[in-house]
PDB file of C-alpha atoms and ligand atoms in Angstrom:
ATOM      1  CA  MET A   1      25.244  38.295  33.443  1.00 92.00           C
ATOM      2  CA  GLN A   2      26.831  41.404  31.906  1.00 95.00           C
ATOM      3  CA  LEU A   3      28.774  44.415  33.153  1.00 97.00           C
ATOM      4  CA  ARG A   4      26.351  47.250  33.895  1.00 97.00           C
ATOM      5  CA  SER A   5      28.350  50.145  32.463  1.00 98.00           C
ATOM      6  CA  LYS A   6      29.880  50.662  28.992  1.00 98.00           C
ATOM      7  CA  ASP A   7      33.079  51.756  30.805  1.00 98.00           C
ATOM      8  CA  LEU A   8      35.374  50.371  33.487  1.00 98.00           C
ATOM      9  CA  LEU A   9      36.362  53.486  35.409  1.00 98.00           C
ATOM     10  CA  GLY A  10      37.019  52.327  38.952  1.00 98.00           C
ATOM     11  CA  ILE A  11      36.433  49.624  41.535  1.00 98.00           C
ATOM     12  CA  LYS A  12      34.083  52.028  43.321  1.00 97.00           C
ATOM     13  CA  GLU A  13      31.642  51.680  40.402  1.00 97.00           C
ATOM     14  CA  LEU A  14      31.713  47.833  40.372  1.00 98.00           C
ATOM     15  CA  SER A  15      29.536  45.477  42.417  1.00 98.00           C
ATOM     16  CA  ALA A  16      30.858  42.303  44.084  1.00 98.00           C
ATOM     17  CA  GLU A  17      28.930  40.311  41.435  1.00 98.00           C
ATOM     18  CA  GLU A  18      30.667  42.188  38.625  1.00 98.00           C
ATOM     19  CA  ILE A  19      34.070  41.617  40.263  1.00 98.00           C
ATOM     20  CA  ASN A  20      33.311  37.887  40.472  1.00 98.00           C
ATOM     21  CA  LEU A  21      32.187  37.867  36.833  1.00 98.00           C
ATOM     22  CA  ILE A  22      35.517  39.416  35.755  1.00 98.00           C
ATOM     23  CA  LEU A  23      37.566  37.013  37.920  1.00 98.00           C
ATOM     24  CA  ASP A  24      35.628  33.952  36.694  1.00 98.00           C
ATOM     25  CA  THR A  25      36.034  35.023  33.053  1.00 98.00           C
ATOM     26  CA  ALA A  26      39.770  35.541  33.668  1.00 98.00           C
ATOM     27  CA  GLU A  27      40.060  31.888  34.800  1.00 97.00           C
ATOM     28  CA  THR A  28      38.967  30.824  31.316  1.00 96.00           C
ATOM     29  CA  MET A  29      41.267  33.367  29.664  1.00 97.00           C
ATOM     30  CA  LYS A  30      44.260  32.125  31.656  1.00 97.00           C
ATOM     31  CA  HIS A  31      43.994  28.753  29.879  1.00 96.00           C
ATOM     32  CA  VAL A  32      44.488  30.554  26.566  1.00 96.00           C
ATOM     33  CA  LEU A  33      47.833  31.899  27.823  1.00 95.00           C
ATOM     34  CA  SER A  34      49.223  28.425  28.457  1.00 93.00           C
ATOM     35  CA  ALA A  35      47.926  26.974  25.166  1.00 94.00           C
ATOM     36  CA  SER A  36      50.363  26.464  22.293  1.00 93.00           C
ATOM     37  CA  SER A  37      48.181  28.688  20.073  1.00 93.00           C
ATOM     38  CA  LYS A  38      47.301  31.912  21.878  1.00 93.00           C
ATOM     39  CA  LYS A  39      44.572  32.988  19.471  1.00 92.00           C
ATOM     40  CA  THR A  40      40.870  33.364  20.146  1.00 96.00           C
ATOM     41  CA  ALA A  41      38.110  35.083  18.190  1.00 96.00           C
ATOM     42  CA  HIS A  42      36.593  36.907  21.184  1.00 96.00           C
ATOM     43  CA  LEU A  43      37.481  40.357  19.783  1.00 97.00           C
ATOM     44  CA  GLN A  44      37.546  39.615  16.086  1.00 97.00           C
ATOM     45  CA  GLY A  45      36.611  42.718  14.114  1.00 97.00           C
ATOM     46  CA  LYS A  46      36.902  44.967  17.199  1.00 98.00           C
ATOM     47  CA  SER A  47      39.327  47.856  17.662  1.00 98.00           C
ATOM     48  CA  VAL A  48      41.251  48.724  20.808  1.00 98.00           C
ATOM     49  CA  VAL A  49      43.391  51.850  21.354  1.00 98.00           C
ATOM     50  CA  THR A  50      45.696  52.522  24.314  1.00 98.00           C
ATOM     51  CA  LEU A  51      46.273  56.196  25.154  1.00 97.00           C
ATOM     52  CA  PHE A  52      48.965  56.642  27.805  1.00 96.00           C
ATOM     53  CA  TYR A  53      49.903  60.050  29.221  1.00 94.00           C
ATOM     54  CA  GLU A  54      52.133  58.375  31.821  1.00 93.00           C
ATOM     55  CA  ASN A  55      54.844  55.732  31.586  1.00 92.00           C
ATOM     56  CA  SER A  56      53.949  52.066  31.717  1.00 95.00           C
ATOM     57  CA  THR A  57      55.452  48.675  30.926  1.00 95.00           C
ATOM     58  CA  ARG A  58      53.150  46.021  32.387  1.00 97.00           C
ATOM     59  CA  THR A  59      49.751  47.664  32.068  1.00 98.00           C
ATOM     60  CA  ARG A  60      50.162  48.911  28.517  1.00 97.00           C
ATOM     61  CA  LEU A  61      51.840  45.782  27.179  1.00 98.00           C
ATOM     62  CA  SER A  62      49.357  43.439  28.846  1.00 98.00           C
ATOM     63  CA  PHE A  63      46.398  45.309  27.318  1.00 98.00           C
ATOM     64  CA  GLU A  64      48.088  45.188  23.941  1.00 98.00           C
ATOM     65  CA  MET A  65      48.894  41.471  24.208  1.00 97.00           C
ATOM     66  CA  ALA A  66      45.370  40.761  25.486  1.00 98.00           C
ATOM     67  CA  SER A  67      43.838  42.565  22.468  1.00 98.00           C
ATOM     68  CA  LYS A  68      46.105  40.748  20.037  1.00 97.00           C
ATOM     69  CA  PHE A  69      45.516  37.290  21.551  1.00 97.00           C
ATOM     70  CA  MET A  70      41.778  37.836  21.084  1.00 98.00           C
ATOM     71  CA  GLY A  71      42.048  38.992  17.483  1.00 98.00           C
ATOM     72  CA  ALA A  72      41.322  42.734  17.846  1.00 98.00           C
ATOM     73  CA  SER A  73      42.933  45.466  15.754  1.00 97.00           C
ATOM     74  CA  SER A  74      44.980  47.441  18.248  1.00 96.00           C
ATOM     75  CA  ALA A  75      46.963  50.667  18.206  1.00 96.00           C
ATOM     76  CA  ASN A  76      48.900  52.670  20.788  1.00 95.00           C
ATOM     77  CA  ILE A  77      49.294  56.375  21.223  1.00 93.00           C
ATOM     78  CA  SER A  78      51.329  58.254  23.821  1.00 88.00           C
ATOM     79  CA  SER A  79      51.927  61.926  24.492  1.00 82.00           C
ATOM     80  CA  SER A  80      55.379  61.943  22.887  1.00 81.00           C
ATOM     81  CA  GLY A  81      55.067  61.644  19.109  1.00 78.00           C
ATOM     82  CA  SER A  82      51.383  62.702  18.999  1.00 82.00           C
ATOM     83  CA  SER A  83      49.547  66.027  18.694  1.00 86.00           C
ATOM     84  CA  ILE A  84      49.310  66.056  22.499  1.00 83.00           C
ATOM     85  CA  ASN A  85      52.813  67.498  22.276  1.00 81.00           C
ATOM     86  CA  LYS A  86      51.411  70.242  20.000  1.00 85.00           C
ATOM     87  CA  GLY A  87      49.052  71.172  22.825  1.00 86.00           C
ATOM     88  CA  GLU A  88      45.909  69.321  21.677  1.00 89.00           C
ATOM     89  CA  SER A  89      43.441  68.981  24.545  1.00 92.00           C
ATOM     90  CA  LEU A  90      42.460  65.672  26.133  1.00 94.00           C
ATOM     91  CA  ILE A  91      38.881  66.059  24.873  1.00 95.00           C
ATOM     92  CA  ASP A  92      39.938  66.724  21.267  1.00 96.00           C
ATOM     93  CA  THR A  93      42.408  63.817  21.434  1.00 95.00           C
ATOM     94  CA  VAL A  94      39.861  61.273  22.670  1.00 97.00           C
ATOM     95  CA  ARG A  95      37.160  62.527  20.259  1.00 97.00           C
ATOM     96  CA  THR A  96      39.643  62.059  17.403  1.00 97.00           C
ATOM     97  CA  ILE A  97      40.343  58.492  18.518  1.00 97.00           C
ATOM     98  CA  ASP A  98      36.606  57.846  18.983  1.00 98.00           C
ATOM     99  CA  VAL A  99      35.653  58.828  15.439  1.00 98.00           C
ATOM    100  CA  MET A 100      38.193  56.373  14.008  1.00 98.00           C
ATOM    101  CA  ALA A 101      35.757  53.533  14.799  1.00 97.00           C
ATOM    102  CA  THR A 102      37.376  52.688  18.138  1.00 98.00           C
ATOM    103  CA  ASP A 103      35.458  50.216  20.275  1.00 98.00           C
ATOM    104  CA  ILE A 104      37.550  50.330  23.456  1.00 98.00           C
ATOM    105  CA  LEU A 105      39.824  53.137  24.615  1.00 98.00           C
ATOM    106  CA  ILE A 106      42.268  52.328  27.421  1.00 98.00           C
ATOM    107  CA  MET A 107      43.613  55.435  29.093  1.00 98.00           C
ATOM    108  CA  ARG A 108      46.227  56.326  31.703  1.00 97.00           C
ATOM    109  CA  HIS A 109      46.392  59.939  32.850  1.00 96.00           C
ATOM    110  CA  SER A 110      48.124  61.850  35.627  1.00 93.00           C
ATOM    111  CA  GLN A 111      44.911  63.698  36.588  1.00 95.00           C
ATOM    112  CA  SER A 112      42.535  61.906  38.949  1.00 96.00           C
ATOM    113  CA  GLY A 113      39.113  61.656  37.306  1.00 97.00           C
ATOM    114  CA  ALA A 114      40.294  62.151  33.698  1.00 97.00           C
ATOM    115  CA  PRO A 115      38.695  58.898  32.414  1.00 98.00           C
ATOM    116  CA  HIS A 116      35.450  59.701  34.257  1.00 98.00           C
ATOM    117  CA  MET A 117      35.345  63.072  32.505  1.00 97.00           C
ATOM    118  CA  ILE A 118      35.791  61.735  28.975  1.00 97.00           C
ATOM    119  CA  ALA A 119      33.712  58.529  29.199  1.00 98.00           C
ATOM    120  CA  PRO A 120      30.293  60.225  28.765  1.00 98.00           C
ATOM    121  CA  LEU A 121      31.601  62.265  25.818  1.00 97.00           C
ATOM    122  CA  ILE A 122      32.508  59.369  23.523  1.00 98.00           C
ATOM    123  CA  LYS A 123      30.899  56.238  22.093  1.00 98.00           C
ATOM    124  CA  ALA A 124      33.887  53.966  22.792  1.00 98.00           C
ATOM    125  CA  SER A 125      34.115  52.071  26.071  1.00 98.00           C
ATOM    126  CA  VAL A 126      36.703  53.684  28.349  1.00 98.00           C
ATOM    127  CA  VAL A 127      38.975  51.590  30.578  1.00 98.00           C
ATOM    128  CA  ASN A 128      40.868  53.378  33.330  1.00 98.00           C
ATOM    129  CA  ALA A 129      44.489  52.166  33.275  1.00 98.00           C
ATOM    130  CA  GLY A 130      45.411  54.450  36.196  1.00 98.00           C
ATOM    131  CA  ASP A 131      44.259  58.029  36.908  1.00 98.00           C
ATOM    132  CA  GLY A 132      46.636  60.056  39.055  1.00 96.00           C
ATOM    133  CA  MET A 133      46.494  58.964  42.666  1.00 95.00           C
ATOM    134  CA  ASN A 134      42.836  57.902  42.405  1.00 97.00           C
ATOM    135  CA  GLU A 135      42.296  54.375  41.026  1.00 98.00           C
ATOM    136  CA  HIS A 136      43.934  51.582  39.047  1.00 98.00           C
ATOM    137  CA  PRO A 137      41.016  49.150  38.817  1.00 99.00           C
ATOM    138  CA  THR A 138      42.553  46.574  36.461  1.00 99.00           C
ATOM    139  CA  GLN A 139      45.586  46.244  38.770  1.00 98.00           C
ATOM    140  CA  ALA A 140      43.334  45.569  41.766  1.00 99.00           C
ATOM    141  CA  LEU A 141      41.376  42.998  39.745  1.00 99.00           C
ATOM    142  CA  LEU A 142      44.548  41.142  38.764  1.00 99.00           C
ATOM    143  CA  ASP A 143      45.695  41.306  42.383  1.00 99.00           C
ATOM    144  CA  LEU A 144      42.398  39.804  43.582  1.00 99.00           C
ATOM    145  CA  PHE A 145      42.607  37.147  40.877  1.00 99.00           C
ATOM    146  CA  THR A 146      46.111  36.196  42.083  1.00 99.00           C
ATOM    147  CA  MET A 147      44.975  36.077  45.734  1.00 99.00           C
ATOM    148  CA  ARG A 148      41.967  33.952  44.796  1.00 98.00           C
ATOM    149  CA  GLN A 149      44.118  31.492  42.829  1.00 98.00           C
ATOM    150  CA  HIS A 150      46.359  30.980  45.868  1.00 98.00           C
ATOM    151  CA  LYS A 151      43.891  31.255  48.717  1.00 98.00           C
ATOM    152  CA  GLY A 152      40.669  29.949  47.163  1.00 96.00           C
ATOM    153  CA  SER A 153      38.397  32.623  48.602  1.00 97.00           C
ATOM    154  CA  LEU A 154      38.766  36.328  49.334  1.00 98.00           C
ATOM    155  CA  GLN A 155      36.220  36.258  52.150  1.00 98.00           C
ATOM    156  CA  GLY A 156      37.962  36.828  55.506  1.00 98.00           C
ATOM    157  CA  LEU A 157      41.435  37.062  53.921  1.00 98.00           C
ATOM    158  CA  GLU A 158      43.872  39.231  55.891  1.00 98.00           C
ATOM    159  CA  VAL A 159      45.800  41.519  53.560  1.00 98.00           C
ATOM    160  CA  ALA A 160      48.671  43.822  54.607  1.00 98.00           C
ATOM    161  CA  ILE A 161      49.428  46.718  52.231  1.00 98.00           C
ATOM    162  CA  VAL A 162      52.608  48.638  53.066  1.00 97.00           C
ATOM    163  CA  GLY A 163      54.581  51.485  51.521  1.00 96.00           C
ATOM    164  CA  ASP A 164      53.804  54.793  49.821  1.00 94.00           C
ATOM    165  CA  LEU A 165      50.058  54.801  50.472  1.00 96.00           C
ATOM    166  CA  LEU A 166      49.732  58.528  49.867  1.00 93.00           C
ATOM    167  CA  HIS A 167      50.501  58.317  46.151  1.00 94.00           C
ATOM    168  CA  SER A 168      49.199  54.816  45.447  1.00 96.00           C
ATOM    169  CA  ARG A 169      46.181  54.334  43.196  1.00 97.00           C
ATOM    170  CA  VAL A 170      46.931  50.598  43.486  1.00 98.00           C
ATOM    171  CA  ALA A 171      46.354  50.710  47.255  1.00 98.00           C
ATOM    172  CA  ARG A 172      43.086  52.664  46.851  1.00 97.00           C
ATOM    173  CA  SER A 173      41.642  50.301  44.245  1.00 98.00           C
ATOM    174  CA  ASN A 174      42.728  47.250  46.258  1.00 98.00           C
ATOM    175  CA  LEU A 175      41.166  48.649  49.399  1.00 98.00           C
ATOM    176  CA  TRP A 176      37.759  49.193  47.716  1.00 97.00           C
ATOM    177  CA  ALA A 177      37.922  45.814  45.956  1.00 98.00           C
ATOM    178  CA  LEU A 178      38.991  43.797  49.002  1.00 98.00           C
ATOM    179  CA  GLU A 179      36.333  45.446  51.134  1.00 98.00           C
ATOM    180  CA  LYS A 180      33.623  44.542  48.610  1.00 98.00           C
ATOM    181  CA  MET A 181      34.831  40.916  48.605  1.00 98.00           C
ATOM    182  CA  GLY A 182      34.873  40.560  52.411  1.00 98.00           C
ATOM    183  CA  ALA A 183      38.646  40.666  53.004  1.00 98.00           C
ATOM    184  CA  LYS A 184      40.272  42.623  55.844  1.00 98.00           C
ATOM    185  CA  VAL A 185      42.911  45.234  54.979  1.00 98.00           C
ATOM    186  CA  ARG A 186      45.711  46.475  57.242  1.00 98.00           C
ATOM    187  CA  MET A 187      48.001  49.261  56.129  1.00 97.00           C
ATOM    188  CA  ALA A 188      51.315  50.754  57.238  1.00 97.00           C
ATOM    189  CA  ALA A 189      53.371  53.645  55.892  1.00 94.00           C
ATOM    190  CA  PRO A 190      55.723  56.320  57.195  1.00 92.00           C
ATOM    191  CA  SER A 191      53.491  59.056  58.672  1.00 90.00           C
ATOM    192  CA  THR A 192      54.424  61.410  55.802  1.00 89.00           C
ATOM    193  CA  MET A 193      53.137  58.837  53.276  1.00 91.00           C
ATOM    194  CA  LEU A 194      49.776  58.234  54.989  1.00 93.00           C
ATOM    195  CA  PRO A 195      46.724  59.784  53.263  1.00 92.00           C
ATOM    196  CA  LYS A 196      44.810  62.048  55.660  1.00 88.00           C
ATOM    197  CA  ASP A 197      41.460  60.411  54.954  1.00 87.00           C
ATOM    198  CA  LEU A 198      42.596  56.827  55.670  1.00 90.00           C
ATOM    199  CA  ASP A 199      40.765  56.796  59.008  1.00 86.00           C
ATOM    200  CA  LYS A 200      37.491  57.277  57.081  1.00 89.00           C
ATOM    201  CA  THR A 201      38.076  53.994  55.186  1.00 93.00           C
ATOM    202  CA  PRO A 202      37.630  50.415  56.405  1.00 93.00           C
ATOM    203  CA  ALA A 203      41.436  49.897  56.495  1.00 96.00           C
ATOM    204  CA  LEU A 204      43.122  49.328  59.832  1.00 97.00           C
ATOM    205  CA  VAL A 205      46.147  51.633  60.032  1.00 96.00           C
ATOM    206  CA  CYS A 206      49.086  50.030  61.887  1.00 97.00           C
ATOM    207  CA  PRO A 207      51.973  51.889  63.504  1.00 94.00           C
ATOM    208  CA  THR A 208      54.678  49.620  62.034  1.00 96.00           C
ATOM    209  CA  VAL A 209      55.141  47.336  59.042  1.00 97.00           C
ATOM    210  CA  GLN A 210      55.600  44.445  61.469  1.00 98.00           C
ATOM    211  CA  ASP A 211      52.184  45.108  63.031  1.00 98.00           C
ATOM    212  CA  ALA A 212      50.546  45.115  59.604  1.00 98.00           C
ATOM    213  CA  VAL A 213      52.299  41.953  58.391  1.00 98.00           C
ATOM    214  CA  ARG A 214      51.832  39.844  61.544  1.00 98.00           C
ATOM    215  CA  GLY A 215      49.447  36.947  60.779  1.00 98.00           C
ATOM    216  CA  ALA A 216      48.625  38.169  57.249  1.00 98.00           C
ATOM    217  CA  ASP A 217      47.635  35.854  54.378  1.00 98.00           C
ATOM    218  CA  VAL A 218      48.839  38.342  51.786  1.00 99.00           C
ATOM    219  CA  VAL A 219      51.627  40.934  52.046  1.00 98.00           C
ATOM    220  CA  MET A 220      51.667  43.633  49.377  1.00 98.00           C
ATOM    221  CA  GLY A 221      54.513  46.122  48.970  1.00 98.00           C
ATOM    222  CA  LEU A 222      54.040  49.413  47.121  1.00 97.00           C
ATOM    223  CA  ARG A 223      56.584  51.400  45.149  1.00 95.00           C
ATOM    224  CA  VAL A 224      57.912  54.635  46.632  1.00 92.00           C
ATOM    225  CA  GLN A 225      56.633  57.021  43.930  1.00 87.00           C
ATOM    226  CA  LEU A 226      59.380  59.605  43.809  1.00 79.00           C
ATOM    227  CA  GLU A 227      57.924  61.146  40.623  1.00 81.00           C
ATOM    228  CA  ARG A 228      54.746  62.188  42.488  1.00 79.00           C
ATOM    229  CA  GLN A 229      56.439  63.622  45.579  1.00 75.00           C
ATOM    230  CA  GLN A 230      56.282  67.415  45.766  1.00 69.00           C
ATOM    231  CA  LYS A 231      58.907  67.386  48.518  1.00 71.00           C
ATOM    232  CA  ALA A 232      61.073  64.719  50.129  1.00 74.00           C
ATOM    233  CA  LEU A 233      58.828  62.690  52.434  1.00 74.00           C
ATOM    234  CA  TYR A 234      61.612  60.710  54.027  1.00 72.00           C
ATOM    235  CA  PRO A 235      65.120  61.766  55.113  1.00 71.00           C
ATOM    236  CA  SER A 236      66.739  59.214  52.805  1.00 78.00           C
ATOM    237  CA  ILE A 237      65.922  56.076  50.872  1.00 82.00           C
ATOM    238  CA  ARG A 238      68.258  54.212  53.242  1.00 83.00           C
ATOM    239  CA  GLU A 239      66.187  55.321  56.226  1.00 85.00           C
ATOM    240  CA  TYR A 240      62.977  54.298  54.453  1.00 87.00           C
ATOM    241  CA  ALA A 241      64.383  50.840  53.717  1.00 90.00           C
ATOM    242  CA  ARG A 242      65.564  50.447  57.305  1.00 90.00           C
ATOM    243  CA  PHE A 243      62.092  50.977  58.794  1.00 90.00           C
ATOM    244  CA  PHE A 244      59.688  50.058  56.010  1.00 92.00           C
ATOM    245  CA  ALA A 245      61.259  47.419  53.777  1.00 96.00           C
ATOM    246  CA  ILE A 246      59.637  43.982  53.805  1.00 98.00           C
ATOM    247  CA  ASP A 247      62.715  41.937  54.648  1.00 97.00           C
ATOM    248  CA  ASP A 248      62.952  38.208  55.403  1.00 97.00           C
ATOM    249  CA  LYS A 249      62.454  38.749  59.111  1.00 97.00           C
ATOM    250  CA  THR A 250      59.324  40.844  58.610  1.00 98.00           C
ATOM    251  CA  LEU A 251      57.844  38.412  56.098  1.00 98.00           C
ATOM    252  CA  GLN A 252      58.274  35.593  58.609  1.00 98.00           C
ATOM    253  CA  LEU A 253      55.717  37.340  60.835  1.00 98.00           C
ATOM    254  CA  ALA A 254      53.010  36.622  58.238  1.00 98.00           C
ATOM    255  CA  LYS A 255      51.266  33.217  58.022  1.00 98.00           C
ATOM    256  CA  PRO A 256      53.735  30.501  56.901  1.00 98.00           C
ATOM    257  CA  ASP A 257      51.855  30.122  53.597  1.00 98.00           C
ATOM    258  CA  ALA A 258      51.457  33.875  53.016  1.00 98.00           C
ATOM    259  CA  ILE A 259      52.073  35.218  49.526  1.00 98.00           C
ATOM    260  CA  LEU A 260      54.134  38.312  48.740  1.00 98.00           C
ATOM    261  CA  MET A 261      52.893  40.757  46.089  1.00 98.00           C
ATOM    262  CA  HIS A 262      54.074  44.002  44.447  1.00 98.00           C
ATOM    263  CA  PRO A 263      52.436  45.759  41.464  1.00 98.00           C
ATOM    264  CA  GLY A 264      55.816  46.619  39.947  1.00 97.00           C
ATOM    265  CA  PRO A 265      58.033  48.283  39.069  1.00 97.00           C
ATOM    266  CA  CYS A 266      59.957  47.556  42.291  1.00 96.00           C
ATOM    267  CA  ASN A 267      62.813  49.592  43.720  1.00 94.00           C
ATOM    268  CA  HIS A 268      64.981  46.665  44.790  1.00 96.00           C
ATOM    269  CA  GLY A 269      66.516  47.193  48.212  1.00 95.00           C
ATOM    270  CA  VAL A 270      63.942  49.891  49.062  1.00 94.00           C
ATOM    271  CA  GLU A 271      60.495  48.235  49.219  1.00 96.00           C
ATOM    272  CA  MET A 272      62.120  44.828  49.721  1.00 97.00           C
ATOM    273  CA  PRO A 273      65.498  43.162  49.176  1.00 97.00           C
ATOM    274  CA  THR A 274      65.988  41.195  45.948  1.00 98.00           C
ATOM    275  CA  SER A 275      66.136  37.958  48.000  1.00 98.00           C
ATOM    276  CA  VAL A 276      62.509  38.547  49.098  1.00 98.00           C
ATOM    277  CA  TYR A 277      61.384  39.735  45.644  1.00 98.00           C
ATOM    278  CA  ASP A 278      62.757  36.481  44.169  1.00 98.00           C
ATOM    279  CA  GLY A 279      61.931  34.344  47.235  1.00 98.00           C
ATOM    280  CA  SER A 280      59.634  31.316  47.429  1.00 98.00           C
ATOM    281  CA  GLN A 281      56.659  33.330  48.755  1.00 98.00           C
ATOM    282  CA  SER A 282      56.780  35.879  45.945  1.00 98.00           C
ATOM    283  CA  VAL A 283      53.998  35.753  43.319  1.00 98.00           C
ATOM    284  CA  ILE A 284      55.120  38.978  41.626  1.00 98.00           C
ATOM    285  CA  ASN A 285      55.754  37.355  38.237  1.00 98.00           C
ATOM    286  CA  GLU A 286      52.422  35.514  38.431  1.00 98.00           C
ATOM    287  CA  GLN A 287      50.718  38.878  38.946  1.00 98.00           C
ATOM    288  CA  VAL A 288      52.151  39.993  35.610  1.00 98.00           C
ATOM    289  CA  THR A 289      50.876  36.877  33.792  1.00 98.00           C
ATOM    290  CA  ASN A 290      47.491  37.187  35.496  1.00 98.00           C
ATOM    291  CA  GLY A 291      47.369  40.805  34.341  1.00 98.00           C
ATOM    292  CA  VAL A 292      47.059  39.588  30.758  1.00 98.00           C
ATOM    293  CA  ALA A 293      44.273  37.102  31.628  1.00 98.00           C
ATOM    294  CA  VAL A 294      42.296  39.679  33.632  1.00 98.00           C
ATOM    295  CA  ARG A 295      42.619  42.310  30.897  1.00 98.00           C
ATOM    296  CA  MET A 296      41.477  39.765  28.310  1.00 98.00           C
ATOM    297  CA  ALA A 297      38.418  39.166  30.489  1.00 98.00           C
ATOM    298  CA  ILE A 298      37.691  42.899  30.811  1.00 98.00           C
ATOM    299  CA  LEU A 299      38.038  43.576  27.084  1.00 98.00           C
ATOM    300  CA  TYR A 300      35.860  40.585  26.265  1.00 98.00           C
ATOM    301  CA  LEU A 301      33.124  41.549  28.760  1.00 98.00           C
ATOM    302  CA  LEU A 302      33.032  45.175  27.606  1.00 98.00           C
ATOM    303  CA  SER A 303      32.883  44.076  23.993  1.00 98.00           C
ATOM    304  CA  ALA A 304      30.115  41.521  24.721  1.00 96.00           C
ATOM    305  CA  ARG A 305      28.097  44.290  26.359  1.00 95.00           C
ATOM    306  CA  ARG A 306      28.567  46.523  23.284  1.00 90.00           C
ATOM    307  CA  ASN A 307      27.284  43.699  21.081  1.00 89.00           C
ATOM    308  CA  GLY A 308      24.159  43.704  23.258  1.00 80.00           C
TER     309      GLY A 308
HETATM  310  C1  NCD B   1      51.468  50.901  39.238  1.00 61.32           C
HETATM  311  C2  NCD B   1      50.895  52.215  38.705  1.00 61.32           C
HETATM  312  O1  NCD B   1      51.228  52.636  37.613  1.00 61.32           O
HETATM  313  O2  NCD B   1      50.118  52.782  39.423  1.00 61.32           O
HETATM  314  N1  NCD B   1      52.157  50.146  38.293  1.00 61.32           N
HETATM  315  C3  NCD B   1      51.502  49.255  37.503  1.00 61.32           C
HETATM  316  O3  NCD B   1      50.542  49.584  36.847  1.00 61.32           O
HETATM  317  N2  NCD B   1      51.951  47.982  37.514  1.00 61.32           N
HETATM  318  C4  NCD B   1      52.262  51.102  40.458  1.00 61.32           C
HETATM  319  C5  NCD B   1      53.487  51.965  40.368  1.00 61.32           C
HETATM  320  O4  NCD B   1      53.803  52.575  39.362  1.00 61.32           O
HETATM  321  O5  NCD B   1      54.178  52.002  41.393  1.00 61.32           O
END
């Protein structure tokens, strides 16, 4: 089985079979990460470029490590230090990268839909590494991979997603992915951080964090994205933490073997106290490791498709 598209633009475009293919391939890739020699030939002779118009630590580095572990030639370009700062357009920038024999272009952009716009214009495969508030498909895939490793199956899993839902591409991609895999999603956020169209999705919107977390198998916190807020959406960070933080007491409402997730970066003391972030139920560091395995799988599958 192969991926159907040359690009990975969003979870919306993937089938459940394709999601399973990526997760199964990532299982194999994870073994490479724990081997003493982290070198495979999966991407030998291939070229991978990351183009990031927004800040990133985990996503960018994990794509770069994934490319290197599999033997690709990789390069990074960001808006500062490139001709983007001279006003070059997105289309001219990606066409320039494309004609340098690039096989896979990984892009993060603040505009929703930017990767979808450029993908048909270039030969390289485009991977969406986050577009505005729309989607972050590779994050959702690594989240599903982490859930599957702990819970065995995603079917029927009860997942609580809490925090700044309005600005979160992570929440959107997780919602589409979990729905496709048969999991049930509950969400909670301050009313000012609730997207208007949430009632048109399969998510169950809960009035409080406690209601969302009660009985859950997975509890996922989201970062309060101050950089995307046009105006203050909460009187103060202290108030937010008081009503919406996932503290010890709230986490105890979930199933005793529930796992705690966060895509990072975390505002400690806001989304959750450090004791919970570092606590025994937290799989936040595992998510980061799994991010490398899942991105290795995605790069490999896209490259295999290009080879025909
Ligand atoms: C997320 C993102 O960029 O959307 N981070 C990530 O990729 N790990 C979430 C966030 O920034 O809050």
